[in-house]
Coordinates of C-alpha atoms and ligand atoms in Angstrom, one line a residue:
X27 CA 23.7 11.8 -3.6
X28 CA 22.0 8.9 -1.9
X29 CA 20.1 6.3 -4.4
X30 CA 16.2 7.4 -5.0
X31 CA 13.7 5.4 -2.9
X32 CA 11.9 2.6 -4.7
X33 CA 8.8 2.9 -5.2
X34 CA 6.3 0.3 -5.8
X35 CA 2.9 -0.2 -6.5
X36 CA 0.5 -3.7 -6.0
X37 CA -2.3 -2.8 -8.2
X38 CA -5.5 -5.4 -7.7
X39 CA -8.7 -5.4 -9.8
X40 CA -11.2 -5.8 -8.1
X41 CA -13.4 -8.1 -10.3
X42 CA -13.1 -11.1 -8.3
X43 CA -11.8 -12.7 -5.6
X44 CA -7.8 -12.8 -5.0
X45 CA -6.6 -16.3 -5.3
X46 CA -3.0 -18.0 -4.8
X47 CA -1.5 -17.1 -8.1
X48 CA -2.1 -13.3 -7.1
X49 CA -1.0 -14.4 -3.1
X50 CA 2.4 -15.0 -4.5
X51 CA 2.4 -12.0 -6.9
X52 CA 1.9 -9.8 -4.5
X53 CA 4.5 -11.1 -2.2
X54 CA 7.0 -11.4 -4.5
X55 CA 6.2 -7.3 -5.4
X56 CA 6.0 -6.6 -1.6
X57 CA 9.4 -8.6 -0.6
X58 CA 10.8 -6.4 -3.6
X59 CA 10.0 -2.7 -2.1
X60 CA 10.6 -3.7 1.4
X61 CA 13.8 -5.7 1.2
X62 CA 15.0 -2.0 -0.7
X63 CA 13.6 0.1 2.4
X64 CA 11.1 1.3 -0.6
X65 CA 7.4 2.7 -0.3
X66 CA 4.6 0.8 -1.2
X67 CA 1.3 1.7 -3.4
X68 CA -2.1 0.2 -3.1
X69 CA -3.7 1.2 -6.1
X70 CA -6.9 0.0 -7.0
X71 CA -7.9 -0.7 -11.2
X72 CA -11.4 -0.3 -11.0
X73 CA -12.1 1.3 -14.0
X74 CA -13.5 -1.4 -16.1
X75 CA -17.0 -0.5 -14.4
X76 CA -19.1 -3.5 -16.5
X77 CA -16.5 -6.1 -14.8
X78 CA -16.1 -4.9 -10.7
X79 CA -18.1 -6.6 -8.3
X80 CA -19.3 -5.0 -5.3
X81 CA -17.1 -5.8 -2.5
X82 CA -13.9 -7.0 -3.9
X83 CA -11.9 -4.2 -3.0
X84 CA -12.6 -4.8 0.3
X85 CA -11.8 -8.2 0.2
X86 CA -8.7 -7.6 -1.3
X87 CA -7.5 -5.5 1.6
X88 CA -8.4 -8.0 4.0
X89 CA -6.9 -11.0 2.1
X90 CA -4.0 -9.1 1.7
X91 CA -3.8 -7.5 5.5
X92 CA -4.6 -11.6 6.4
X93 CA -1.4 -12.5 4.1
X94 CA 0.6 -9.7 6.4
X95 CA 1.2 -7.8 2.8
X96 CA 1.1 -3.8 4.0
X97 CA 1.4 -0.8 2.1
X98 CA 2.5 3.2 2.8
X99 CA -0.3 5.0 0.8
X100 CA -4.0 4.5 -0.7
X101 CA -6.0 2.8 -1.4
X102 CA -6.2 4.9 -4.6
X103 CA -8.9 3.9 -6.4
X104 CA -8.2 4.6 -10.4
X105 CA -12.1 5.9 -11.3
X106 CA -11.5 8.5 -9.3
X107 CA -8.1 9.9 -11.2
X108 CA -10.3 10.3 -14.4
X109 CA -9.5 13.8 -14.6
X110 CA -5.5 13.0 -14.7
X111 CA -6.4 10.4 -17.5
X112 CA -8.2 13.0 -19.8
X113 CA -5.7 15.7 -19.6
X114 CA -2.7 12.6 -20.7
X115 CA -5.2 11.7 -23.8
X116 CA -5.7 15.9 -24.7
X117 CA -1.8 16.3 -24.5
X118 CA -1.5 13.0 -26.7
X119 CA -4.2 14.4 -29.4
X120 CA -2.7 18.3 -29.2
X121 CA 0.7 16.7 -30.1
X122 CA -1.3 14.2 -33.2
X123 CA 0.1 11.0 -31.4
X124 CA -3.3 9.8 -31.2
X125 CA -6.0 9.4 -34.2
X126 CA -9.7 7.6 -33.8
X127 CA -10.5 4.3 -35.0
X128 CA -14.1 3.5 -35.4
X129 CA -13.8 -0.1 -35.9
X130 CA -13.3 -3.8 -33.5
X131 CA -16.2 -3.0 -30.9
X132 CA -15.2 -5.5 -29.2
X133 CA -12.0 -5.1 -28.9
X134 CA -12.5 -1.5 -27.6
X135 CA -14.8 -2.4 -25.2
X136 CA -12.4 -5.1 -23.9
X137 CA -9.5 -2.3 -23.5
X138 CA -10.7 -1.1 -20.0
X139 CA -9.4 -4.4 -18.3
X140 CA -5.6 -5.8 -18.6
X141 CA -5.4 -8.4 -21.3
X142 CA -4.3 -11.5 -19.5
X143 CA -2.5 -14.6 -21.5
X144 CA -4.5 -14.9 -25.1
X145 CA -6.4 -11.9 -24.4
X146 CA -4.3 -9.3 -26.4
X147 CA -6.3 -9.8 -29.5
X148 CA -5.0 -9.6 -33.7
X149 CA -2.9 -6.9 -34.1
X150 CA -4.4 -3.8 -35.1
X151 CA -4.2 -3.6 -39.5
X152 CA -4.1 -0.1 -38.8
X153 CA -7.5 0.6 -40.7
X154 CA -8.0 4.4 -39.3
X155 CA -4.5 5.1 -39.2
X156 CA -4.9 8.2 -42.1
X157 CA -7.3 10.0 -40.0
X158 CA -6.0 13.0 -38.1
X159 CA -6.7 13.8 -34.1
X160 CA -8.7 16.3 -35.3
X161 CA -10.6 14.4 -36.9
X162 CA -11.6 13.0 -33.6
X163 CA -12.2 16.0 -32.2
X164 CA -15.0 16.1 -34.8
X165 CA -16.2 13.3 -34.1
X166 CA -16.2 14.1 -30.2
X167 CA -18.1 17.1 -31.1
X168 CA -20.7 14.9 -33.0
X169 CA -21.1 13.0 -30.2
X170 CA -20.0 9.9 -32.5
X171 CA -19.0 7.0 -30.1
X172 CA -15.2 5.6 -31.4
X173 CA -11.9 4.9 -29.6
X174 CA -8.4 6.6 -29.4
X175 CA -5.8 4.7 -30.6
X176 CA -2.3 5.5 -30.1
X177 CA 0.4 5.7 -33.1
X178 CA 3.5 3.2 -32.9
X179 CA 5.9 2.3 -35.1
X180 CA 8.3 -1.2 -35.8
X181 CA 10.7 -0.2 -33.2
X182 CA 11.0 -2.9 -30.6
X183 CA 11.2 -2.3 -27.0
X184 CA 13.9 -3.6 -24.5
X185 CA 14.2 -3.6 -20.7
X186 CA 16.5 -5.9 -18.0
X187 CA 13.1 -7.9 -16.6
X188 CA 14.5 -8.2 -12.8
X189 CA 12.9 -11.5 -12.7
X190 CA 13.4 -13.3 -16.4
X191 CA 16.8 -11.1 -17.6
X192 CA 16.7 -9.3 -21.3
X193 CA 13.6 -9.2 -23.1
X194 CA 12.7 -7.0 -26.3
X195 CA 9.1 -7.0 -27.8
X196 CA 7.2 -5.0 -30.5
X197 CA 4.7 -3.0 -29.6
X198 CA 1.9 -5.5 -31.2
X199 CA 0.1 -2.5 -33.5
X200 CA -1.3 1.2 -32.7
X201 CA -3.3 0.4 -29.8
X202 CA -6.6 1.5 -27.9
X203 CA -6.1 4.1 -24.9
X204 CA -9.3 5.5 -24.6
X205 CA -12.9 5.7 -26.0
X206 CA -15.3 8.1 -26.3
X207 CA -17.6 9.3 -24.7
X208 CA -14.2 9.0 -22.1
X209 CA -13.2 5.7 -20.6
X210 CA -9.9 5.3 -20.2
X211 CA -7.8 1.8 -21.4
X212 CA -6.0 0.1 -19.0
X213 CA -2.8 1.1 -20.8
X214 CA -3.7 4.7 -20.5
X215 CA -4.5 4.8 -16.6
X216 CA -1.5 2.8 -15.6
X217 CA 1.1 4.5 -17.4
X218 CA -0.7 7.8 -15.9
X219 CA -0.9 6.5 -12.7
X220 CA 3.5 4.6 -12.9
X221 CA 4.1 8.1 -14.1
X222 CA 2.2 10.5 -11.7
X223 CA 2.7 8.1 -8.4
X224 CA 6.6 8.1 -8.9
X225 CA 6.7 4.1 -9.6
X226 CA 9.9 3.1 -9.9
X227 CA 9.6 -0.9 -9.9
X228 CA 6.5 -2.7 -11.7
X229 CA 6.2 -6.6 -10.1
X230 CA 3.6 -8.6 -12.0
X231 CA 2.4 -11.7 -13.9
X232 CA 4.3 -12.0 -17.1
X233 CA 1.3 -12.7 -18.9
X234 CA 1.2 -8.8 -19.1
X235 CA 4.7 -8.6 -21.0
X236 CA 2.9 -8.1 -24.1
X237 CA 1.7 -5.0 -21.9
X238 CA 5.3 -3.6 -20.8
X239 CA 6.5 -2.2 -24.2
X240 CA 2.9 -0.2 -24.7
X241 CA 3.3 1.5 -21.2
X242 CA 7.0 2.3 -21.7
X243 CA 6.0 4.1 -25.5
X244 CA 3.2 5.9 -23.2
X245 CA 5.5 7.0 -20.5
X246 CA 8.1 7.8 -22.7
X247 CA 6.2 10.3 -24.4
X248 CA 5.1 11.9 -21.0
X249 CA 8.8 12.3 -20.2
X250 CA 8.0 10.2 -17.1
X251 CA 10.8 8.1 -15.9
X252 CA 10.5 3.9 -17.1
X253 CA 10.2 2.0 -14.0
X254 CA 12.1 -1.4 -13.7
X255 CA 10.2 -5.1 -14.3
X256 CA 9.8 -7.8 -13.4
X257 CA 7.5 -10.3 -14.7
X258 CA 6.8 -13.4 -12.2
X259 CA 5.4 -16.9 -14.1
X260 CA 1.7 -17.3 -13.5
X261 CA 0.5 -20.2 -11.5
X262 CA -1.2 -23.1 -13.1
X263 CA -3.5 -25.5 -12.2
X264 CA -2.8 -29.6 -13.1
X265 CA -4.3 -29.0 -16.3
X266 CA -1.9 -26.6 -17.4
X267 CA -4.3 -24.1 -17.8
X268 CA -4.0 -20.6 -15.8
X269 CA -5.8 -20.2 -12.4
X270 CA -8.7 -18.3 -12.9
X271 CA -10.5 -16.4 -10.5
X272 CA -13.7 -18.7 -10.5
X273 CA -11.7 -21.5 -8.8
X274 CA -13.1 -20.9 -5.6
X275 CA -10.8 -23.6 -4.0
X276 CA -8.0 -21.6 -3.9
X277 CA -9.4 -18.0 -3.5
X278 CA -7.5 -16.4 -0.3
X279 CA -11.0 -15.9 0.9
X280 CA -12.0 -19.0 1.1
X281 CA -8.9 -20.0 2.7
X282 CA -9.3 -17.2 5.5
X283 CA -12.9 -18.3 6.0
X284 CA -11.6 -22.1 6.6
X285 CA -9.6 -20.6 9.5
X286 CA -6.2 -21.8 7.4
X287 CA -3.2 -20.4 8.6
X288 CA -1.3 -17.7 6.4
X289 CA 2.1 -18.0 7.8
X290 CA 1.7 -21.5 6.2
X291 CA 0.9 -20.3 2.9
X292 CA 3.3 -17.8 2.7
X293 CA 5.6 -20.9 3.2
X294 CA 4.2 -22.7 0.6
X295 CA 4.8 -19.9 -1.5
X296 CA 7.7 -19.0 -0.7
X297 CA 9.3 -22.2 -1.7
X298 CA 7.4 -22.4 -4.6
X299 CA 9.9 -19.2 -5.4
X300 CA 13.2 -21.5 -4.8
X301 CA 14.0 -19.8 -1.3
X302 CA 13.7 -22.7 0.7
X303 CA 13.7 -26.2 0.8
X304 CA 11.0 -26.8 3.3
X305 CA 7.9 -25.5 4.3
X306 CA 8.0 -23.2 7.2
X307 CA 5.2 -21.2 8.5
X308 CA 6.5 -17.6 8.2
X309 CA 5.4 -14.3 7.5
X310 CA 6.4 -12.4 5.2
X311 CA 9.0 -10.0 6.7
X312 CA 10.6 -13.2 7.0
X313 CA 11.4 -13.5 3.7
X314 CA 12.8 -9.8 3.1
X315 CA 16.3 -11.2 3.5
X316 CA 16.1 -14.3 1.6
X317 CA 14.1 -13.8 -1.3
X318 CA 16.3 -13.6 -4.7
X319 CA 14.0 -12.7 -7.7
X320 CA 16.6 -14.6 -10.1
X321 CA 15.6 -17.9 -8.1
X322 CA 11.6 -17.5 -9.4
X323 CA 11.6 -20.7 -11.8
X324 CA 10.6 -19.3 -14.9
X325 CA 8.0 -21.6 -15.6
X326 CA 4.5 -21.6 -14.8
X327 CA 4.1 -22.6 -11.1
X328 CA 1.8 -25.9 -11.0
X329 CA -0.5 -25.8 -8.0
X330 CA -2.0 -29.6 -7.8
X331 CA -5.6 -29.2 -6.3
X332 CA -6.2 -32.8 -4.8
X333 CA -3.5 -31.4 -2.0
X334 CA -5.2 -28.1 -1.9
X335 CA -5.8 -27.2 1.1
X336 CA -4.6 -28.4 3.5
X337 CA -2.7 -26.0 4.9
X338 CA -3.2 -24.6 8.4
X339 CA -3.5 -28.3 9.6
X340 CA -0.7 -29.8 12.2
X341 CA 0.6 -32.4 9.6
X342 CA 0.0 -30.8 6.3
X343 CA 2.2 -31.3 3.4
X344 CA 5.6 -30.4 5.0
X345 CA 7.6 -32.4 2.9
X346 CA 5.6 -33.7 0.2
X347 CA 6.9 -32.4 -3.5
X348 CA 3.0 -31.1 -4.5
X349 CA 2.9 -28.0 -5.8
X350 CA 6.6 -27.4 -7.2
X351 CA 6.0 -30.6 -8.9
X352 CA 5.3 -30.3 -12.7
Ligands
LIG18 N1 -4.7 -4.6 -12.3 C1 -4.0 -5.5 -13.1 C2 -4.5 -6.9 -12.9 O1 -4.9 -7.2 -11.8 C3 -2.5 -5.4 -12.9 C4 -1.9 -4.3 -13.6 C5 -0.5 -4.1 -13.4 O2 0.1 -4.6 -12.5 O3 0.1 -3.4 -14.3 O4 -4.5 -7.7 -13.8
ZN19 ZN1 -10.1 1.6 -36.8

């Protein structure tokens, strides 16, 4: 019997522009499949239709093609696997694992777009939970406008992280997979998507962790197979604070646009990983013998603006501690 493949997925959404933080995300996801002689996914989460902007898909592919970052299959855009997502949620109510909740407008309207660090919201006081599926149904029928929510339980959830070790969370309350009329959670369409694309290794911020446990419930109960994570720290800026997509300063676009060289940042970033002590231009099949996920510092990465960028010039910051400094 030889080993299955691995199979993994890099899975942007386009609703802005990529920036370093998701540079060195990627790469570390990429290095992860290809060091494994794996296949790789693009899938694109673009079902959160109030929050994509025109155009960042494409300029995802070409930050990422500029990077060197390639991939075996798609793009596969997620609003156009809607059917697959529906016939998941009528399995879920024909079994009752689901029941509809009428309240926290906001929260369902959020539930189309992964909740990033402090975006997970209260858990849910499970104010619905007595109603039935078909209940829903009903409402469906009605043409009442409410949300899905799926039923958990106190069990917590463990899994080796290939990047942090052991972790075990709850499952943070009965949560939101869909709303109706249909519009699919983020939670729903990944797990689909892990489940029907074969993923086998998940490589992503860890400010989704609070995510994992949710989408190993879901594909448990599809009788899909639980890929392996990894979770890699999120990058900060000198505040502390997350980099956010606004900060146009260190979009990969802008950094294309300025004629900066990527072999350089995929230096910077590799280092930034614990691989290397200096900063070589490379590229980043370079890396695919080098890289050690265990070597990822586990906290946040601190990228100091004042020596961003200067990449891509003769005698940029070889050298200088900047961005590993904290
Ligand atoms: N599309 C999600 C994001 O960009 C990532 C989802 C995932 O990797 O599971 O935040
Ligand atoms: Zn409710």
């Amino acid at each position: 019997m030889t080993p299955d493949r691995v199979v993994g997925r890099l899975a942007p959404s386009p609703t802005g522009g990529l920036h370093v933080g998701h540079a060195r995300t990627f790469l570390v996801a990429w290095l992860a499949v290809r060091s494994r002689g794996g296949r790789l996914i693009l899938r694109i989460e673009d079902i959160d239709a109030g929050r994509v902007r025109p155009g960042a898909a494409e300029a995802a592919i070409a930050d990422l093609a500029w990077l060197g970052i390639d991939w075996d299959e798609g793009p596969i855009h997620q609003s156009t696997r809607f059917d697959h997502y529906r016939a998941a949620l009528e399995g879920w109510i024909a079994r009752g694992l689901v029941y509809p909740c009428t309240c926290t407008r906001a929260e369902i309207e959020r539930a189309a777009s992964a909740p990033h660090a402090g975006e997970e919201g209260p858990t849910y006081p499970g104010s619905c939970a007595s109603r039935t599926a078909e209940e829903g149904v009903d409402l469906e029928r009605r043409g009442i406008a409410f949300a899905w929510r799926f039923r958990t339980d106190d069990r917590r959830v463990g899994w080796n992280d290939l990047v942090v070790g052991p972790i075990e969370r709850g499952l943070g309350g009965d949560f939101i997979i869909a709303r109706e009329p249909f519009a699919p959670s983020y939670q729903l369409a990944v797990s689909v998507d892990d489940a029907l694309m074969g993923v086998t290794q998940v490589l992503r911020g860890d400010d989704l962790i609070p995510s994992t446990p949710r989408q190993i419930r879901l594909l448990e109960s599809l009788e899909a197979r639980v890929p392996h994570y990894g979770h890699i720290p999120l990058v900060h800026d000198a505040d502390g604070r997350r980099l956010a997509k606004r900060d146009g300063s260190i979009k990969l676009a802008a950094l294309r646009e300025a004629g900066i060289d990527p072999r350089r940042l995929i230096g910077y970033l590799a280092r930034s990983c614990g691989w290397t002590d200096g900063i070589e231009p490379s590229s980043p099949r370079d890396w695919i013998d080098r890289f050690e996920l265990r070597s990822i510092p586990p906290e946040p990465w601190t990228l100091v603006p004042p020596h961003w960028p200067p990449l891509g010039t003769r005698d940029a910051p070889t050298g200088e501690r900047t961005a590993t400094d904290v």
